[in-house]
Amino acid sequence: MSPGGAGCSAGLLLTVGWLLLAGLESAWGTNVTAFQDPGLGGAEGEGEGENENENEGEEDAGNYMGDAENAPRAEAEDDSEVSNSTAVKEVEFGMCTVTCGVGIREVILTNGCPGGESKCIVRVEECHGPVDCGWGKPISESLESVRLACVHTSPVNRFKYVWKLLRPDQQPIVLANDSAIMEVHRETHPLAFECDTFDNNEIVASIKFTVYTTNELQMRRSRQPDTDAVLVFVLTIGVIICIFVIFVLIFIIINCSQGFLGAQSLNY
């Protein structure tokens, strides 16, 4: 082989070698890029996932803090509702309007009144006393007749009334009148009546009346002025005695003060 042919073959080998190296480098760079792209994408995805997780964690933390702040308020509201619902309302009852039979009374609330009041009337309810009311007085009377009334409350028609004529040592006579008020004409002898008040077939009150004759009524009325005159006389005498005692005390005080002043002047 000639020297010129050897030099050409050597140059050709070098050129082929450089081309092979260039191809290997390009292939290696492509593989590296292919291998790095999934990694970089995964890294970016992981970064984005971490950011999203961080954002979700922050949101969850904010929601938890909000729930934690709202929980005491909800518990306080629940406690207030429970305390309001379980508040003990103290109640007391007023005096009954009657000492026997059936009447009414006030129901008074002493705790939990509106407007901060110490007491307030809640309602008015029925009250009961002893059934026997003894002997009563007529609601009106004249020389000819008397009006008698049974024990009752409003409404009058909710009760049942039974009038009876009382007789000594005998069974009473049940009268036909079934109203709360009965008018009786006076007779030549006194009469006694009784009225029983029933509520749901249970007796709740019983009262008796005496109807005097016209002469007895006039006698009772004639005695009343004498009693009034005696009362006025006694009161007048009492006033006179009191005035006399006051004057005596004043006289004694004046005499004592004058004697004391005279004794002091003699000493000086």
Short mmCIF file of C-alpha atoms in Angstrom, two decimals:
data_model
loop_
_atom_site.label_atom_id
_atom_site.label_comp_id
_atom_site.label_asym_id
_atom_site.label_seq_id
_atom_site.Cartn_x
_atom_site.Cartn_y
_atom_site.Cartn_z
CA MET A 1 0.00 0.00 0.00
CA SER A 2 1.32 3.47 -0.84
CA PRO A 3 1.70 6.22 1.72
CA GLY A 4 -1.05 8.33 0.11
CA GLY A 5 -3.53 5.45 0.32
CA ALA A 6 -2.66 4.85 3.99
CA GLY A 7 -3.26 8.52 4.82
CA CYS A 8 -6.65 8.46 3.14
CA SER A 9 -7.75 5.37 4.95
CA ALA A 10 -6.65 6.82 8.27
CA GLY A 11 -8.66 10.02 7.62
CA LEU A 12 -11.64 7.95 6.65
CA LEU A 13 -11.45 5.97 9.88
CA LEU A 14 -11.21 9.15 11.90
CA THR A 15 -14.26 10.56 10.14
CA VAL A 16 -16.27 7.40 10.75
CA GLY A 17 -15.18 7.38 14.39
CA TRP A 18 -16.27 10.97 14.91
CA LEU A 19 -19.60 10.20 13.28
CA LEU A 20 -20.07 7.19 15.56
CA LEU A 21 -19.18 9.25 18.62
CA ALA A 22 -21.56 12.01 17.53
CA GLY A 23 -24.35 9.45 17.02
CA LEU A 24 -23.69 7.85 20.40
CA GLU A 25 -23.65 11.23 22.11
CA SER A 26 -26.94 12.23 20.43
CA ALA A 27 -28.52 8.89 21.37
CA TRP A 28 -27.27 9.19 24.95
CA GLY A 29 -28.59 12.70 25.21
CA THR A 30 -31.99 11.59 23.96
CA ASN A 31 -32.13 8.73 26.47
CA VAL A 32 -31.05 11.01 29.25
CA THR A 33 -33.75 13.47 28.24
CA ALA A 34 -36.33 10.70 28.06
CA PHE A 35 -35.31 9.39 31.44
CA GLN A 36 -35.25 12.86 32.98
CA ASP A 37 -38.60 14.02 31.63
CA PRO A 38 -40.71 11.50 33.67
CA GLY A 39 -38.66 12.30 36.70
CA LEU A 40 -39.04 16.00 36.27
CA GLY A 41 -42.75 15.59 35.61
CA GLY A 42 -43.09 13.42 38.66
CA ALA A 43 -41.21 15.94 40.71
CA GLU A 44 -43.38 18.74 39.44
CA GLY A 45 -46.49 16.59 40.07
CA GLU A 46 -45.28 15.83 43.53
CA GLY A 47 -44.65 19.52 44.13
CA GLU A 48 -48.09 20.40 42.92
CA GLY A 49 -49.58 17.56 44.99
CA GLU A 50 -47.70 18.79 48.01
CA ASN A 51 -48.97 22.32 47.40
CA GLU A 52 -52.49 21.02 47.01
CA ASN A 53 -52.11 18.92 50.18
CA GLU A 54 -50.73 21.96 51.99
CA ASN A 55 -53.65 24.07 50.80
CA GLU A 56 -56.10 21.37 51.80
CA GLY A 57 -54.38 21.08 55.18
CA GLU A 58 -54.61 24.83 55.67
CA GLU A 59 -58.28 24.77 54.71
CA ASP A 60 -58.90 21.85 57.06
CA ALA A 61 -57.03 23.67 59.82
CA GLY A 62 -59.07 26.80 59.18
CA ASN A 63 -62.27 24.82 59.22
CA TYR A 64 -61.19 23.10 62.42
CA MET A 65 -60.35 26.41 64.05
CA GLY A 66 -63.70 27.82 62.93
CA ASP A 67 -65.48 24.80 64.31
CA ALA A 68 -63.48 25.11 67.52
CA GLU A 69 -64.49 28.76 67.83
CA ASN A 70 -68.13 28.07 67.03
CA ALA A 71 -68.35 25.06 69.34
CA PRO A 72 -68.25 27.11 72.62
CA ARG A 73 -70.88 29.47 71.20
CA ALA A 74 -73.13 26.56 70.26
CA GLU A 75 -72.54 24.97 73.67
CA ALA A 76 -73.31 28.30 75.39
CA GLU A 77 -76.50 28.67 73.35
CA ASP A 78 -77.46 25.09 74.19
CA ASP A 79 -76.72 25.72 77.87
CA SER A 80 -78.80 28.92 77.82
CA GLU A 81 -81.67 27.10 76.14
CA VAL A 82 -81.46 24.29 78.67
CA SER A 83 -81.25 26.74 81.56
CA ASN A 84 -84.26 28.64 80.24
CA SER A 85 -86.25 25.48 79.71
CA THR A 86 -85.31 24.08 83.10
CA ALA A 87 -85.78 27.35 85.02
CA VAL A 88 -87.88 26.76 88.09
CA LYS A 89 -90.92 28.99 88.18
CA GLU A 90 -92.03 29.61 91.75
CA VAL A 91 -95.76 30.06 92.17
CA GLU A 92 -97.78 31.20 95.15
CA PHE A 93 -101.51 31.49 95.64
CA GLY A 94 -103.46 34.48 96.83
CA MET A 95 -106.21 34.51 99.42
CA CYS A 96 -109.48 32.89 98.50
CA THR A 97 -112.35 35.35 98.15
CA VAL A 98 -114.56 33.23 100.44
CA THR A 99 -114.08 31.45 103.77
CA CYS A 100 -116.48 28.67 102.80
CA GLY A 101 -117.99 27.17 99.69
CA VAL A 102 -116.56 28.10 96.30
CA GLY A 103 -114.67 31.26 95.36
CA ILE A 104 -111.72 32.48 93.30
CA ARG A 105 -108.07 33.26 94.01
CA GLU A 106 -105.07 34.65 92.16
CA VAL A 107 -102.13 32.52 91.02
CA ILE A 108 -98.99 34.68 91.43
CA LEU A 109 -95.63 34.00 89.79
CA THR A 110 -92.65 35.04 91.96
CA ASN A 111 -89.87 34.01 89.57
CA GLY A 112 -89.55 34.44 85.83
CA CYS A 113 -91.92 37.39 85.42
CA PRO A 114 -91.61 39.46 82.22
CA GLY A 115 -89.89 42.81 82.51
CA GLY A 116 -87.95 41.81 85.61
CA GLU A 117 -90.95 42.23 87.90
CA SER A 118 -90.76 40.50 91.25
CA LYS A 119 -94.36 39.25 91.12
CA CYS A 120 -96.99 38.94 88.42
CA ILE A 121 -100.48 37.46 88.24
CA VAL A 122 -100.57 34.42 85.96
CA ARG A 123 -104.26 33.56 86.13
CA VAL A 124 -107.32 33.44 88.38
CA GLU A 125 -108.54 30.03 89.43
CA GLU A 126 -111.33 28.54 91.50
CA CYS A 127 -110.80 27.77 95.18
CA HIS A 128 -112.84 25.84 97.72
CA GLY A 129 -113.43 26.17 101.44
CA PRO A 130 -115.55 24.25 103.92
CA VAL A 131 -118.90 23.19 102.48
CA ASP A 132 -121.01 24.41 105.40
CA CYS A 133 -121.35 28.20 105.30
CA GLY A 134 -123.68 28.43 108.27
CA TRP A 135 -126.42 31.06 108.35
CA GLY A 136 -126.34 33.79 105.77
CA LYS A 137 -128.02 37.13 105.19
CA PRO A 138 -130.48 37.98 102.40
CA ILE A 139 -129.20 40.09 99.55
CA SER A 140 -132.26 42.35 99.86
CA GLU A 141 -135.45 42.43 101.92
CA SER A 142 -138.57 44.46 102.45
CA LEU A 143 -141.61 44.17 104.72
CA GLU A 144 -143.29 41.85 102.20
CA SER A 145 -140.54 39.66 100.71
CA VAL A 146 -136.91 38.57 100.90
CA ARG A 147 -134.39 37.69 98.18
CA LEU A 148 -132.00 34.85 99.01
CA ALA A 149 -128.90 33.78 97.06
CA CYS A 150 -126.97 30.52 96.94
CA VAL A 151 -123.18 30.39 97.07
CA HIS A 152 -121.84 30.54 93.51
CA THR A 153 -119.32 32.07 91.15
CA SER A 154 -119.51 33.14 87.52
CA PRO A 155 -120.91 31.73 85.37
CA VAL A 156 -123.96 31.06 87.48
CA ASN A 157 -125.42 28.39 85.22
CA ARG A 158 -122.48 25.99 85.62
CA PHE A 159 -123.75 24.97 89.07
CA LYS A 160 -126.84 23.09 90.13
CA TYR A 161 -128.89 24.53 93.00
CA VAL A 162 -131.24 22.71 95.33
CA TRP A 163 -133.50 24.77 97.62
CA LYS A 164 -135.03 23.13 100.69
CA LEU A 165 -137.53 24.27 103.29
CA LEU A 166 -136.29 23.27 106.73
CA ARG A 167 -138.73 22.03 109.33
CA PRO A 168 -138.00 21.26 112.97
CA ASP A 169 -137.67 17.55 113.70
CA GLN A 170 -138.83 16.68 110.17
CA GLN A 171 -137.31 15.99 106.79
CA PRO A 172 -136.72 19.11 104.68
CA ILE A 173 -138.95 19.76 101.70
CA VAL A 174 -137.19 20.08 98.36
CA LEU A 175 -138.53 23.07 96.44
CA ALA A 176 -139.08 23.34 92.71
CA ASN A 177 -136.90 26.44 92.38
CA ASP A 178 -133.51 25.52 90.92
CA SER A 179 -132.09 29.00 90.31
CA ALA A 180 -129.31 30.69 92.26
CA ILE A 181 -131.64 33.40 93.63
CA MET A 182 -135.03 32.82 95.21
CA GLU A 183 -137.60 35.34 96.36
CA VAL A 184 -139.67 34.40 99.43
CA HIS A 185 -142.77 36.16 100.71
CA ARG A 186 -143.06 36.63 104.44
CA GLU A 187 -145.63 34.63 106.33
CA THR A 188 -147.15 34.72 109.78
CA HIS A 189 -144.36 32.54 111.21
CA PRO A 190 -140.62 32.53 110.49
CA LEU A 191 -139.25 30.17 107.85
CA ALA A 192 -135.84 28.56 107.37
CA PHE A 193 -134.39 27.74 103.98
CA GLU A 194 -131.27 25.97 102.83
CA CYS A 195 -129.53 26.04 99.46
CA ASP A 196 -127.05 23.39 98.36
CA THR A 197 -124.70 24.17 95.47
CA PHE A 198 -123.54 21.22 93.35
CA ASP A 199 -120.69 21.04 90.85
CA ASN A 200 -120.55 17.83 88.78
CA ASN A 201 -122.98 16.18 91.19
CA GLU A 202 -120.72 17.03 94.14
CA ILE A 203 -121.84 19.46 96.83
CA VAL A 204 -119.45 22.39 97.15
CA ALA A 205 -121.44 24.78 99.35
CA SER A 206 -124.44 24.85 101.67
CA ILE A 207 -125.98 27.94 103.28
CA LYS A 208 -129.09 28.54 105.43
CA PHE A 209 -131.38 31.55 105.80
CA THR A 210 -134.03 32.64 108.26
CA VAL A 211 -136.98 34.61 106.91
CA TYR A 212 -138.65 36.53 109.74
CA THR A 213 -142.22 37.67 109.82
CA THR A 214 -143.17 41.27 109.19
CA ASN A 215 -143.71 41.99 112.90
CA GLU A 216 -140.37 40.42 113.83
CA LEU A 217 -138.62 42.47 111.17
CA GLN A 218 -140.18 45.68 112.49
CA MET A 219 -139.16 44.79 116.03
CA ARG A 220 -135.59 44.09 114.94
CA ARG A 221 -135.46 47.40 113.11
CA SER A 222 -136.87 49.27 116.10
CA ARG A 223 -134.19 47.79 118.35
CA GLN A 224 -131.40 48.91 116.09
CA PRO A 225 -131.78 52.69 116.78
CA ASP A 226 -131.73 52.00 120.55
CA THR A 227 -128.46 50.13 120.11
CA ASP A 228 -127.04 52.96 118.05
CA ALA A 229 -128.08 55.52 120.68
CA VAL A 230 -126.38 53.54 123.43
CA LEU A 231 -123.22 53.28 121.37
CA VAL A 232 -123.18 57.03 120.69
CA PHE A 233 -123.73 57.77 124.39
CA VAL A 234 -120.82 55.53 125.44
CA LEU A 235 -118.51 57.07 122.88
CA THR A 236 -119.46 60.60 124.00
CA ILE A 237 -118.77 59.81 127.65
CA GLY A 238 -115.39 58.29 126.71
CA VAL A 239 -114.38 61.41 124.80
CA ILE A 240 -115.37 63.68 127.70
CA ILE A 241 -113.35 61.61 130.17
CA CYS A 242 -110.28 61.71 127.93
CA ILE A 243 -110.51 65.52 127.60
CA PHE A 244 -110.87 65.88 131.38
CA VAL A 245 -107.79 63.73 132.01
CA ILE A 246 -105.76 65.79 129.52
CA PHE A 247 -106.72 69.06 131.27
CA VAL A 248 -105.78 67.62 134.67
CA LEU A 249 -102.37 66.57 133.39
CA ILE A 250 -101.75 70.01 131.89
CA PHE A 251 -102.71 71.68 135.19
CA ILE A 252 -100.36 69.45 137.17
CA ILE A 253 -97.46 70.11 134.78
CA ILE A 254 -97.96 73.90 134.97
CA ASN A 255 -98.06 73.88 138.80
CA CYS A 256 -94.92 71.74 139.02
CA SER A 257 -93.00 74.02 136.64
CA GLN A 258 -94.02 77.16 138.57
CA GLY A 259 -92.94 75.62 141.90
CA PHE A 260 -89.59 74.62 140.41
CA LEU A 261 -88.98 78.14 139.05
CA GLY A 262 -89.91 79.71 142.43
CA ALA A 263 -87.46 77.46 144.28
CA GLN A 264 -84.65 78.42 141.91
CA SER A 265 -85.34 82.18 142.37
CA LEU A 266 -85.15 81.81 146.19
CA ASN A 267 -81.80 80.09 145.94
CA TYR A 268 -80.34 82.93 143.91
#
